[in-house]
Amino acid sequence: MTGGTKAVSLAAAHRDVLGAAVQAIGGAERAGQVEMADAVADSLESDHHLLVQAGTGTGKSLGYLAPALLWLVRNPGERIVIATATLALQSQLATNDIPAALDAVESVTGERPRHAILKGRTNYVCMLRLREGTAQDQGTLIPASDLIESFRSSPQSSPESALGAEVVALREWAEDQAGQGGLADRDDAPSHTERAWAQVSVPVRECLGAQRCPYGAECFVENSRDVARAADLVVTNHALLAINAMHGGTAIPEHGAVIIDEAHELVSRVTSAASADLTPQLIERVARRALTYLDDEVALDLLESANTFRTALDNAALERVEDPDGRFVTACDAVRNAARAAVSAMTGEDSQTPDRRQTTAALKEIFDIAERMAALNTHDVVWVADRDRFGREARVSPLSVAGLMRSHVFAEHTTVLTSATLKIGGDFTAIASSVGLKDSERVGSTAVRNHVGPDEAAADDLEDRPIPWRGLDVGSPFEYRRQGILYVARSLPPPGRDGLSDASLAEIAELLEASDGRALGLFSSRKAAEAAAVYTRKRLPQLTILCQGDAQLPELTRRFIADERASLFGTLSLWQGVDVPGATCQLVIIDRIPFPRPDEPLTVARQRAVTQAGGNGFMKIAASHAALLLAQGSGRLIRRLSDRGVVAVLDSRLVTARYGTFLKASIPDMWQTTDRQVAVQALRRLSGLS
């Protein structure tokens, strides 16, 4: 904490900070933002957890930053962690919202808390890879930027040449960072590909640790941790929060409270962090790396275990593995035993080189994954999946992350979850139970639970103290019923498995013609998006139709924003990742209700667990998943007070199926119609065609 001290009244002082921050960015007071700030302040003071839905346009970042920073001023020595799902929000916080909030709290209190951004290990350059993984040609006198340009502009250049030039540039930049005391954060690096970054970073498991690494004193990761330990406010991501929970609080500095933004993504990100996969190619790659250090017999067993594993995968059904006596488990046992023998052989030397230690760590990871898969633990889901280009792989994920979140986040830290979409089906219950909070613990609740699923069971397994929480919806400053129309194409037949019907394609073209482009098409599959793009380009050649896959998504988004009459069609990454206010997006098309694939093993396992516990697996898992995506997708339309438009859902089940009411309760409260001509005429008026 830096600065002097001013006398500040405790009563609603966070409102003074919020007002100063909003004024500094040229904003206006919003009732929902003030209500949110009041609730966050109360949560931090009372130790009650808070789930707060703050609709688009509320200004939720400042809504939690103002009370959080004031709490830090009042509680010297404490620390608050903010966790986001996306790098985009992390960047927005770091460059815009946090500086404005810090200026505001300093103007009110005379104190200025310190803040830091903390990312996962692979987001920083590894000094060992940088110094000892350098290729022989790195001493070139040609500047890296010139080298990259020459490679990319030469028609004879190969992908390998461009890759080499990128690695040269990254090494040059990282050395500059080391000399200047920087952190070598990937976001600040020169333009590069994933393959190039892999040459200068290291997987988490292969990190030697600062004590063993010859460059530990200069380690960028350790330096970033030191900066975070010196900060009062630390901004990180959901994945690192999960890793911290799984590994005894070693990834993030000690803290008193957590604010989780983009909380609708939390379960998905934590599940990913707690998951693992195993392929024959990985086993073979690590085995070849270890050949130098292993006896022939041990090395041969390891390589043969990869072949055994490949055969088992090729003969397995693409579904959850449940037979403990089957070929898959036998193959996992073989990999585990071979990896154990290799690890034992590798750790026998008193003096080990860095490469030997890293290879041992990679072998240990294979051992751990194979052992976990072979166990077929009831709390895990193990299955075989097919990859388009690289053959089959085995995957393992937790059936639920509720127990982890309850015992290692909520039980240890005052926690605030916030998002524009936390109420699924009109209530907080689904999100709360998915992270380990019980409906009976909700402040003021009189709910009686009549069934449990895997999330509730995981929470019940923990004999812990009650964890009280509140749910609050502060609304949105937007007047959705005046600004938007929800059109459901009731006349269309329910979507089938064969892709978009001719009637659906014709409807898309009619809507697109009425809106004169200006559309964001959210499709359930790449095949559907491409089919719609081909059809509308032929039917409406005067319009620009961009489709995911035509170029990298950032480039497509840039072109979509730049050309007001352009339309952009794509899949899941567009449902949540595109923010285009104004006339560029006056029509959002959703081709079908975005239920998860009915044969996806993790979804099937979770639904079955709910059903076996006496609940409705379809509603709790599949319908809740669809409701969340519908809320996110339809929310792409109205991004500011002046926006107008139509959300068109081409799936009649939204108004004909019994679960339709549940799904619509998650969508912004727009004026609704099933009359196509009403939607078409509204779009024509907006586009100036009538």
Phi, psi and omega in degrees: 000134179235158176108178179271200182226134173245150175287125182232128175295136181291331186292111173055030178296334179297334177292325176296318179296314180299314180299318180294320180292316180296319179296322183294329181265008177077024181265184179232153180297136178236131185301319180295324179293318178295317179299320178295315180300319177300316183292320178294318178300317179295320180297315180295325181280328187262349184068014173274140178282156186223131168249117184234119175270120180237107185300160178308134180094355180289326187083050188292331181301310177290333179298330175257335181293319183300307179292328181294314181292322178295321178298322178294322177297319182283343184234073181303142181090348177274167180218143175241137176252133172250127180243129178244162177273325189245152176292331181298314179291322178302317179293319178299317179298314186292323187264336185239296192290315182294314177303319179295318180292323178295317177300320183293314182292328177291322180293332182272319188249343186082000179248147179229099178301153178267147179228160179210154174256129182235126182238174178290161187304321185287356177274359180238151176293140175269122182297326179295315177294324182294314187273322186252355177257014184288131177286163186294336185269012185284354180272012182303148180269354180283129178304142185301319182297321178292323180296316179298314182297320181294321179294315186287330183274343181281127180294339181272354185292143179258162175304324180294323179295315179297320178299314179300321179293321178297319180295320176303313182296319180295319180294318179298316179295317182295322177295322176297318178299318180297320181289332183263001182076023179280184183250357181051048178284134184303325181297339181261002187281161173299161180305134185200166177259171176301318182297321180292318181297326179298339180281345183238002178240177183220139175300151184306314185297329185273355177295132182284339187091148186299327183289328183263335184285136179296344180248021182304325182291340181253004189302126179295321180297313180297323178296321178295324177293322178298318178298318180294322180293338179270355185264155175270327181239122181241126178256125180222199181235167182301320183297316180291327175298319178294316179298321178298320179291323183283335188240037169068031175073031183266349186267334184233140178302154179306143184209158182263334184214156178230134172244117184254106178272163184052042189293343175297340180268352193301310184299318179297316182290321179292319177301316179298318181294332182265008182256167178208159174223160183218132180230155174300324181297321178296315180299315180295319182297315179292323178298316179297323179295329184272351186307321182301331189255356187247151170293156184303318184295317179294317180296318180296319177300320181294315179294321179292328177295328177295318178294320177299318180294319179298316179298317179297318178296316183296333182262000182270153172285149180278073184201183179295139177269124182229354182268108181291346181254008183279175183295328181296311181296322177300319179293320177298320177300317180297317178295316180300314183293319179293319179293322178298315180297321180292317178299317179299317180292325184286333185265010182281338183281140177288320182252120183236141176283161177303319181296321179295319179295318180294320178297318177299319179297321178294321176296320180297324178295317177299317177302312183298316182293315180298320179294319179296318180292320181295331183290333184047051180299142182296340179271359179246158171240120179248132180209166179253133182232157180252130175256139188303316189253340191240015178082198186270159176214161174255142181230150176221133179221155176289141176298326179210149174250008184299316181296318178299312182294320182294312188279333186243359174238294185293324181287343185248339186220140168298128190231134175244126174252133179218150179187166173282346184223083175248339180269109180261123185067023177088010184213158181276352190303316184298312180293317182300312182294329181293339178251010173097009178265133183271141180299327181291344181267355181294131182300123181083006183280143172239020185293144174243118183279131181251358175200165176230159172236195181297327180290313180294322179296320179296321178291322181291333180295340183266119178274079185238175178286158177300146180240094183290144178212156177242149171243133182221130174249112182267006176074199181218149176287351182279146174261083190300322183290338177267331186267337186221156176240133171259110179255124177249124185281078184296331184285345180281147176291153178304142181296144179251191182274353185268016179092194183292135177282164177300322180295321179293319178297318179296322179294319178301315181297319180295318178294320182293322178295320180294323182274356182056048185085225174055037187237146171247116181260119182252111188246157184280346180206158176297322179300317180293318179298317181292321178297318179295321180295315180299314182296311185288329176296323179285320183284326184232069185296342180284347183258150176268117180247112177264143182226136178307129185109338176293328180199180176296147186302317178302322179291318178297319179296319179299317180292324178297317180289321185290327182254105187300331183265004179283157174234150182232124179249138179189191185245214195306322183296339178276338183298329185236346192255007183242127179236099186231087177286161174096193187290346179298330181231096178247358179218125173246122180254127176242117190286330179199161177300126188277062174293150173293160178301132184292344180254010180288118192302321182292319177297315179301316182295318181292320178296318181296321179297320178294315181299316180296334178274002177098006180261185178259098184299322180297313183291317186289324185257295186292312182293322178295320176301312181295319181299319180296315180293322176298319178297316179293315183294313180293334178290352177291341188285305186260108182243350176205171189297334183268356182289144176221152176167191185230134167258119182249115178256116186267041181225105186297341182298340180297334178245349182255333182275154181296329180280357182300321179299318177300315182293316182295334179293344179267347183270144175311144190283071179275163173293134189248146176208154171245010182266113182301320183294328175298315179294317181297314181294322177298318179293321179296321178294318180296322183275354179082015181273352177214000000 
